[in-house]
mmCIF file of C-alpha atoms in Angstrom:
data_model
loop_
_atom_site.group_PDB
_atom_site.id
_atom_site.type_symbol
_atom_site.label_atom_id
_atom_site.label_comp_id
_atom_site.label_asym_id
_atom_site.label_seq_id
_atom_site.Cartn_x
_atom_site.Cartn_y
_atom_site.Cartn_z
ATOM 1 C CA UNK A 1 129.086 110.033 106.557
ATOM 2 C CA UNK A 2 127.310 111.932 103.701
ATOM 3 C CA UNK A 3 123.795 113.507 103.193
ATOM 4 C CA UNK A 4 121.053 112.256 100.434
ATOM 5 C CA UNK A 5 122.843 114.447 98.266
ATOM 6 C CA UNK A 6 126.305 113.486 98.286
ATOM 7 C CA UNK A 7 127.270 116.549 100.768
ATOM 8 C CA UNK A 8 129.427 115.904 103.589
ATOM 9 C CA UNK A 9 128.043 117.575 107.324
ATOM 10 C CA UNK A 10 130.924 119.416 108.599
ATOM 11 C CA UNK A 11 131.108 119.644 112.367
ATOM 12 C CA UNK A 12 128.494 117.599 113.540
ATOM 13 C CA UNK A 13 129.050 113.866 115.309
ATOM 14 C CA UNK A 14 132.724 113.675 115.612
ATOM 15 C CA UNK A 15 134.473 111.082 117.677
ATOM 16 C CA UNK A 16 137.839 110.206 118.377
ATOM 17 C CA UNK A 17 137.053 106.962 118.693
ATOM 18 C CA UNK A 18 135.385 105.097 115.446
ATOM 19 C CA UNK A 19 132.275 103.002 116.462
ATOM 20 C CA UNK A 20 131.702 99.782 116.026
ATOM 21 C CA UNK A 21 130.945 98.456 112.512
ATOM 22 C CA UNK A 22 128.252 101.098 110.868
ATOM 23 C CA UNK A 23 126.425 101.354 114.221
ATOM 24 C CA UNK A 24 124.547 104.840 114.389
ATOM 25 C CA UNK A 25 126.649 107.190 115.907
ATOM 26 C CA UNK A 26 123.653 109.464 117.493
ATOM 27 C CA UNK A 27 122.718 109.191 121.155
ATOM 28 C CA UNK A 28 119.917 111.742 120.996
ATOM 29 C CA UNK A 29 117.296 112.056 117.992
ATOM 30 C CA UNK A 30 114.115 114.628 118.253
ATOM 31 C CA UNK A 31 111.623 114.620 115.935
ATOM 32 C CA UNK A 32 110.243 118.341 115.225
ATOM 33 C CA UNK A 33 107.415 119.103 112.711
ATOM 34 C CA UNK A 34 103.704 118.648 112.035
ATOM 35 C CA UNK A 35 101.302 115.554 111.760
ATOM 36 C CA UNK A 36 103.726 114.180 108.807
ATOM 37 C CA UNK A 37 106.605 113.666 112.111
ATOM 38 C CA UNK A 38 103.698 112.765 115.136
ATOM 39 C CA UNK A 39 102.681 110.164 112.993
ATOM 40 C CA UNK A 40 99.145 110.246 111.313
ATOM 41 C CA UNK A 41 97.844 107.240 110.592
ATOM 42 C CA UNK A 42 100.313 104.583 111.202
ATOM 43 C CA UNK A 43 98.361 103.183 114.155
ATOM 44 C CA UNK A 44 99.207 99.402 114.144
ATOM 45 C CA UNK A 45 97.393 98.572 117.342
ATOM 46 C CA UNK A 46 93.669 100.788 116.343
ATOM 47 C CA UNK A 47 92.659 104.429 116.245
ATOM 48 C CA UNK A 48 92.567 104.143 120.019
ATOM 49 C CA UNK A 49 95.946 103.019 120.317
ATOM 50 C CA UNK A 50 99.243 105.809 120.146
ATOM 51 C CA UNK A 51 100.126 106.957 117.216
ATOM 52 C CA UNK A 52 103.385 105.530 115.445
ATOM 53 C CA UNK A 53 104.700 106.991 112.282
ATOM 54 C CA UNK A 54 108.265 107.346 110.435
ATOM 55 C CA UNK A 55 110.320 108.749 113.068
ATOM 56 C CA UNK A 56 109.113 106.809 115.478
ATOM 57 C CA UNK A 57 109.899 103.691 113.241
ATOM 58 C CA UNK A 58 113.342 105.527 112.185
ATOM 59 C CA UNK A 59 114.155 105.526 116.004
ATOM 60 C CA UNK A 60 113.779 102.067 116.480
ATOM 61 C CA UNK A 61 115.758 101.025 113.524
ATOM 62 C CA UNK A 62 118.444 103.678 114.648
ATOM 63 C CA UNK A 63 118.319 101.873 118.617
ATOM 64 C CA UNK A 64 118.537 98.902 117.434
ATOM 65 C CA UNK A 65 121.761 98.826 114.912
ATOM 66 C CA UNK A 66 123.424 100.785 118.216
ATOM 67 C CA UNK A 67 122.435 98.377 121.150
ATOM 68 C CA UNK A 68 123.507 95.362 117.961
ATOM 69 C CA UNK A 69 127.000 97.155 118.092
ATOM 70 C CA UNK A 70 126.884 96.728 122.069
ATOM 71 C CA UNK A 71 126.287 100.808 122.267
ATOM 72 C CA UNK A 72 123.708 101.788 124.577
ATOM 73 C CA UNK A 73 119.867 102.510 122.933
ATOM 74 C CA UNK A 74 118.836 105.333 120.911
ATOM 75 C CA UNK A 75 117.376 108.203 123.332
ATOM 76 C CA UNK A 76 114.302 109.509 121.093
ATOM 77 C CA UNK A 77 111.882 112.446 121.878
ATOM 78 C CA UNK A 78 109.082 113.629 119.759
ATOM 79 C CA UNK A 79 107.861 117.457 119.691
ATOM 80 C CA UNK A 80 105.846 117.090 116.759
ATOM 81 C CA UNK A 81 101.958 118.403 116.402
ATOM 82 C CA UNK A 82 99.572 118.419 113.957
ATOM 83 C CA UNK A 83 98.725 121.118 112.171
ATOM 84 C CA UNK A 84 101.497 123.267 113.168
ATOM 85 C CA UNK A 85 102.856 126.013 110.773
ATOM 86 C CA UNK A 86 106.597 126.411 110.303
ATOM 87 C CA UNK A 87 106.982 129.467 112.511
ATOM 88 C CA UNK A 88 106.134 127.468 115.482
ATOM 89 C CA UNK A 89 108.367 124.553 114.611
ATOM 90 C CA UNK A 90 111.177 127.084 114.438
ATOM 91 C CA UNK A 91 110.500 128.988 117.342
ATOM 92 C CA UNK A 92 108.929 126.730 120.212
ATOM 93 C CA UNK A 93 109.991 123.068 118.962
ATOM 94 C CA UNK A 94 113.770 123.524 117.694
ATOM 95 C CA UNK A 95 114.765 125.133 120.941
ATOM 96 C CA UNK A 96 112.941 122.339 123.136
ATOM 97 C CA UNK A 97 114.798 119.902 121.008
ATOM 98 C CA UNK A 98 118.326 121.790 121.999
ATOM 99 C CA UNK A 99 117.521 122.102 125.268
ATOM 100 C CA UNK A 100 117.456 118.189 125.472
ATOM 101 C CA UNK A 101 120.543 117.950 123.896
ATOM 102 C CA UNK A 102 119.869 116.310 121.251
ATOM 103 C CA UNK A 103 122.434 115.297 118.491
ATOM 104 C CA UNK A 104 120.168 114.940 115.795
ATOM 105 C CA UNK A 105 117.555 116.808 115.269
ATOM 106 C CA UNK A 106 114.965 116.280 112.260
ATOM 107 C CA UNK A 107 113.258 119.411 111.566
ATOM 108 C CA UNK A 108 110.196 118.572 108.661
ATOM 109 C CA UNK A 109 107.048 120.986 108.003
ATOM 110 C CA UNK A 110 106.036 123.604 105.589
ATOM 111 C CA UNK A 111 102.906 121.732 104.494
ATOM 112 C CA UNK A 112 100.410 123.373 106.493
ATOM 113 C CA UNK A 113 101.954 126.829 105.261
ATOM 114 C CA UNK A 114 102.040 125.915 101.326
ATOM 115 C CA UNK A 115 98.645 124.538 101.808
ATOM 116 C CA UNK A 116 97.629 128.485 102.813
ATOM 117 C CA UNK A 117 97.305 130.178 99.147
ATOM 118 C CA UNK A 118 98.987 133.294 100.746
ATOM 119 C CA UNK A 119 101.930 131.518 101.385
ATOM 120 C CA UNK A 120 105.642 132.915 100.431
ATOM 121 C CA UNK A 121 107.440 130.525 99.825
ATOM 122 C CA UNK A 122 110.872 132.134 99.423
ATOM 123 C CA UNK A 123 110.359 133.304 103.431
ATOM 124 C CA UNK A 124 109.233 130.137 104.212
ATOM 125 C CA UNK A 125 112.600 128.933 103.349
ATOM 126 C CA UNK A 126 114.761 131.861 104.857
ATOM 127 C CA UNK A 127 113.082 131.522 108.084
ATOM 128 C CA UNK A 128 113.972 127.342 108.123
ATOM 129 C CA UNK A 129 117.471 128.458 106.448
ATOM 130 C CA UNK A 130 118.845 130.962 109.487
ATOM 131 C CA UNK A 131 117.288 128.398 112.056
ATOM 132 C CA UNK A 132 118.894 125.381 110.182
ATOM 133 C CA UNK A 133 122.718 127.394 109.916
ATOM 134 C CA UNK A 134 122.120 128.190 114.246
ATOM 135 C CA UNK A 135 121.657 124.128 114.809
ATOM 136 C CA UNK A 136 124.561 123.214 112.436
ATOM 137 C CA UNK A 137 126.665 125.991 114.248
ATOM 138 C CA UNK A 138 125.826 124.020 117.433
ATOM 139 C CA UNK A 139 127.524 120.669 116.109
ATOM 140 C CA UNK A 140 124.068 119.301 115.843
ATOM 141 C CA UNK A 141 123.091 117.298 113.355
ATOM 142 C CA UNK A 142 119.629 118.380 111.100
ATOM 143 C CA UNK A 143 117.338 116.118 108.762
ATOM 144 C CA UNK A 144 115.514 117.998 106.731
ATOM 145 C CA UNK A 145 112.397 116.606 104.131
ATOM 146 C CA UNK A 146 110.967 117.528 100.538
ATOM 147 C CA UNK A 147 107.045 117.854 100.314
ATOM 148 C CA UNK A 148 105.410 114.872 98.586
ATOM 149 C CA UNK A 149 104.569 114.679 95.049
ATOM 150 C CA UNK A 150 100.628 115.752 95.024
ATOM 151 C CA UNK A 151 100.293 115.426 90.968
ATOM 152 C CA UNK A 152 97.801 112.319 91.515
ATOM 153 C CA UNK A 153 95.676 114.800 93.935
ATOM 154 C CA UNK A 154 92.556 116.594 92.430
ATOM 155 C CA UNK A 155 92.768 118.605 94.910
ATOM 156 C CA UNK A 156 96.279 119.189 96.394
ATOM 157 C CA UNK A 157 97.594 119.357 93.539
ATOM 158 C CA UNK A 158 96.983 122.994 92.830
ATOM 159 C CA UNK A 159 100.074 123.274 95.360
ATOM 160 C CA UNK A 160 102.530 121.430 93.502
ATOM 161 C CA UNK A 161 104.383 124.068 91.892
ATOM 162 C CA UNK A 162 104.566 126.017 95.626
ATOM 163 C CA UNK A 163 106.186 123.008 96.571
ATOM 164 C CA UNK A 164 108.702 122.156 93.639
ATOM 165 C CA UNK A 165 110.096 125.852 94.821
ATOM 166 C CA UNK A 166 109.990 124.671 98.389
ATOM 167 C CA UNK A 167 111.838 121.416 97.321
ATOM 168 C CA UNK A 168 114.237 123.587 95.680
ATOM 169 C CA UNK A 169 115.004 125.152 98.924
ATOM 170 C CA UNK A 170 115.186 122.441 100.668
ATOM 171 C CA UNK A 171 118.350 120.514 98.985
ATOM 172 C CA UNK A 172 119.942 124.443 98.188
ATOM 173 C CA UNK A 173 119.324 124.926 102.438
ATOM 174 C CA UNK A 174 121.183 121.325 102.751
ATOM 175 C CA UNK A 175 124.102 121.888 100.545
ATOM 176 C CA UNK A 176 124.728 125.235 102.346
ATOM 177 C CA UNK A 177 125.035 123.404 105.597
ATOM 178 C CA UNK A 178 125.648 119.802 105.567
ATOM 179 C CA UNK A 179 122.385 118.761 106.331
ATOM 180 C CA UNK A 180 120.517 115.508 105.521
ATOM 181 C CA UNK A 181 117.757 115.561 103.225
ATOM 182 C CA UNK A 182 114.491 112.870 103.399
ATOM 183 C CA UNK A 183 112.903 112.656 100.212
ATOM 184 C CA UNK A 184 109.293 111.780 99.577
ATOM 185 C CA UNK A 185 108.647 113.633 96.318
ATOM 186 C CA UNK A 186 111.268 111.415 94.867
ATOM 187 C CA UNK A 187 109.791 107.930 96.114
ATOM 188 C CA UNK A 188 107.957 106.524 93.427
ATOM 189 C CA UNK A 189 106.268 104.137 96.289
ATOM 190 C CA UNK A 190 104.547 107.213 97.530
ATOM 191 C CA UNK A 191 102.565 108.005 94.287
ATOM 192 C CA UNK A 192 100.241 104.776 95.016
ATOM 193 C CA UNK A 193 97.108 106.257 96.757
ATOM 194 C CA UNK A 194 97.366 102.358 98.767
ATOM 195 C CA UNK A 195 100.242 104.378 100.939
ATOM 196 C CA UNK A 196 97.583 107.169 101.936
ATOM 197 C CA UNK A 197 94.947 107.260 104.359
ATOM 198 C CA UNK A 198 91.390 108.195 104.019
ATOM 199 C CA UNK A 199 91.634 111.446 104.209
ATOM 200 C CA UNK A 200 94.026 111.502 100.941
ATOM 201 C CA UNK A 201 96.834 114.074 103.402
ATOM 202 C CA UNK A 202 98.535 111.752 105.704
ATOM 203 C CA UNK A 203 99.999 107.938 105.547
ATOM 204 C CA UNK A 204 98.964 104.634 106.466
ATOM 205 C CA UNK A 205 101.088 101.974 108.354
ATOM 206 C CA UNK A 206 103.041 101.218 104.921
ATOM 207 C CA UNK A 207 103.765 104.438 103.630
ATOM 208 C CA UNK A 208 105.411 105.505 107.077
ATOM 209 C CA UNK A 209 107.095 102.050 107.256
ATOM 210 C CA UNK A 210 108.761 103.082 103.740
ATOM 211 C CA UNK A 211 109.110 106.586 104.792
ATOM 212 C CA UNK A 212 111.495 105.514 107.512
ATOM 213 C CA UNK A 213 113.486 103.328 105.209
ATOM 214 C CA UNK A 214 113.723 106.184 103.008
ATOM 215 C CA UNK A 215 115.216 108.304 106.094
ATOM 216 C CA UNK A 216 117.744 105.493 106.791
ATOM 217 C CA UNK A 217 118.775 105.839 103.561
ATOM 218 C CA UNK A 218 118.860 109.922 103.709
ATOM 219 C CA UNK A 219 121.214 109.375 106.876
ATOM 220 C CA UNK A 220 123.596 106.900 105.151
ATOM 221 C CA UNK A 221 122.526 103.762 106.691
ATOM 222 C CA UNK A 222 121.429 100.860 104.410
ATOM 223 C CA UNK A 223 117.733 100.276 104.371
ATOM 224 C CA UNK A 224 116.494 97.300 106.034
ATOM 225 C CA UNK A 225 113.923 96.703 103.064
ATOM 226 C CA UNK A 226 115.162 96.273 99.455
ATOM 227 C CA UNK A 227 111.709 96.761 98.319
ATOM 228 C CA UNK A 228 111.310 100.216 100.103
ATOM 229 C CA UNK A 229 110.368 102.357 97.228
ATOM 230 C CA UNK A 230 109.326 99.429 95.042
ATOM 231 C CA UNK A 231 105.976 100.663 93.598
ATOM 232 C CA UNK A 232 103.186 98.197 93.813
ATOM 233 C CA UNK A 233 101.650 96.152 91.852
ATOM 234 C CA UNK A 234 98.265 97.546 89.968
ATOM 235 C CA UNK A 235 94.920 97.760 90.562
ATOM 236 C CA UNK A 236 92.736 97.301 87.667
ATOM 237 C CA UNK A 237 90.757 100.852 87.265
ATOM 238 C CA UNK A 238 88.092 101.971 89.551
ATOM 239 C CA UNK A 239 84.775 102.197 88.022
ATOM 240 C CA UNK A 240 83.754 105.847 87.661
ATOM 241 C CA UNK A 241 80.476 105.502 89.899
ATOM 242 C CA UNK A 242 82.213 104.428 92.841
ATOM 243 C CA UNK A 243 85.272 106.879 92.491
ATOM 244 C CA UNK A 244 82.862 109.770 91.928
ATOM 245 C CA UNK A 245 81.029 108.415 95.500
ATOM 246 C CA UNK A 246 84.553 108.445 97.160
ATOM 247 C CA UNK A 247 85.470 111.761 96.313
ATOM 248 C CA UNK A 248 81.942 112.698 97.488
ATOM 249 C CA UNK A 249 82.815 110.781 100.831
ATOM 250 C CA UNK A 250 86.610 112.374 101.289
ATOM 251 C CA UNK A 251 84.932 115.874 100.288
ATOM 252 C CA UNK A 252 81.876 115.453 103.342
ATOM 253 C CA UNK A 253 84.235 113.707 106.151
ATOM 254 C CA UNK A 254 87.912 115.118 105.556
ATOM 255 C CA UNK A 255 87.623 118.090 103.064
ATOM 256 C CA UNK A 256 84.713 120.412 104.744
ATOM 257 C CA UNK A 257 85.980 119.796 108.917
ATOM 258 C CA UNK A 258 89.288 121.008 107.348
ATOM 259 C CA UNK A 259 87.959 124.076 105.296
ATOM 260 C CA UNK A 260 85.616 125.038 108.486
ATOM 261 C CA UNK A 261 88.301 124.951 110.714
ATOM 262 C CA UNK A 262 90.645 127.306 108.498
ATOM 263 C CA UNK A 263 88.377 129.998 108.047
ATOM 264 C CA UNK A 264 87.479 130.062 111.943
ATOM 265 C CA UNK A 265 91.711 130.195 112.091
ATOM 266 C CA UNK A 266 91.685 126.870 114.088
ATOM 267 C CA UNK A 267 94.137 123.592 113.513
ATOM 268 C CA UNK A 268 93.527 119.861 114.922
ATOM 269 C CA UNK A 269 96.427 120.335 116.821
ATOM 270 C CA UNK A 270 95.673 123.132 118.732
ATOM 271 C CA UNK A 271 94.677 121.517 121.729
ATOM 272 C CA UNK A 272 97.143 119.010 121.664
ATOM 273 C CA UNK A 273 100.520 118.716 123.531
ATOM 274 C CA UNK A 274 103.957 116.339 121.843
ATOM 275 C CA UNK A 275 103.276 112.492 122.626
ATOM 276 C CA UNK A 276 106.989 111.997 123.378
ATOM 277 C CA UNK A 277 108.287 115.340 125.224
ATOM 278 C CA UNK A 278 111.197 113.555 127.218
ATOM 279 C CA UNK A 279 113.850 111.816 125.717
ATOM 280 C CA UNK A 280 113.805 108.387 126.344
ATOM 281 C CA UNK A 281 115.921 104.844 125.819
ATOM 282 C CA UNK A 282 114.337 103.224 122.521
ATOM 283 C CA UNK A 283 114.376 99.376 123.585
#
């Protein structure tokens, strides 16, 4: 089994005995990270409904190849919040996630701290590097992910070159230590604004969907979608009256809450507790 990259992980899931076919050899997967991991906005039954998202999707495709093989289901936990900075992650959600004995352990954030113009990047990465080299030590296996390509944001963008470093990092980090890498900078699908919700930061139901494909493909399993970073087909322009109104609309409902809440040092998540805290059988 190799990562993204073409790096081979070097202790983790060994077995004397092969398994059958390609079936997943994970028992264990837990999700750790911010609102990219939880799952904002893939909610395919309403807003009122639980949230969904990529590794909840990833877990099910995972589960499902096993119990095909006759192997028992995929036991999935997610510790992921919104809004949570990378320290956190590190420090409260990583060792939850070993406690449950997980085998593989996807460990995706740094957003929230590259959105923060104060930001160092380069300890960013150390602090994900020594926790990344403790979980490998372990015999545990680690996905790690690449912050999206923002160069279509008016906004966001202003970031980008924070997180090209980050990026950087990220596949350096994974090299070092045989871990798996997800890539959204590098799916073209991702650069249609038809994959992001309303507020212009997190997915909708078809960019987690391709997301998830993507992380099969980051763990060495085919994707179950040939079309999964297919770009779609275009929309003729948007007149500049109603894009000007739309920007005016993201700026009043998504753009202010989230600048008020920084400067009073508050996140969405900070009331909020993981929706999936015990591993359980993915049927």
């Amino acid at each position: 089994m190799t990562s993204h990259d073409g790096s081979r992980p070097t202790t983790a899931g060994t077995h004397d005995d092969p398994l059958p076919g390609d079936a997943p050899r994970w028992t264990r997967y837990v999700a750790c990270g911010d609102s990219f991991s939880e799952g904002l906005w893939d909610a395919p039954d309403g807003q009122d409904a639980p949230l969904r998202g990529w590794a909840d999707q990833l877990a099910s495709h995972l589960s499902r190849r096993r119990t095909a093989a006759g192997l028992e289901p995929l036991e999935y936990a997610n510790l992921a919040v919104r809004g949570r900075l990378m320290r956190p992650i590190l420090h409260e959600q990583v060792p939850a996630a070993l406690a449950l004995d997980a085998d593989l352990v996807s460990m995706i954030g740094g957003g929230n701290d590259i959105l923060r113009p104060s930001v160092d990047v380069d300890r960013v990465a150390a602090d994900l590097e020594r926790v990344v080299a403790g979980v490998r030590a372990r015999g545990v296996d680690v996905l790690l992910g690449t912050g999206f390509d923002v160069r279509e944001s008016p906004l966001v963008r202003t970031t980008r070159a924070r997180v090209g470093i980050y990026n950087a990092h990220i596949w350096s980090i994974a090299r070092r230590h045989g871990a798996y890498v997800l890539d959204p900078w590098g799916m073209r699908s991702l650069l249609d604004w038809r994959m992001w919700s309303d507020d212009r930061i997190h997915l909708t139901t078809e960019g987690h969907t391709r997301v998830a494909q993507g992380a099969l493909v980051a763990l060495g399993q085919a994707p179950d979608r040939a079309d999964w970073d297919d770009p779609l087909a275009p929309l003729p322009p948007v007149p500049r009256l109603e894009r000007a109104r739309a920007d005016a609309r993201w700026l009043r409902e998504h753009a202010y809450p989230w600048a008020t809440r920084r400067l009073r040092r508050r996140s969405s998540g900070d009331l909020l507790t993981p929706k999936r805290p015990v591993p359980t059988p993915v049927e």
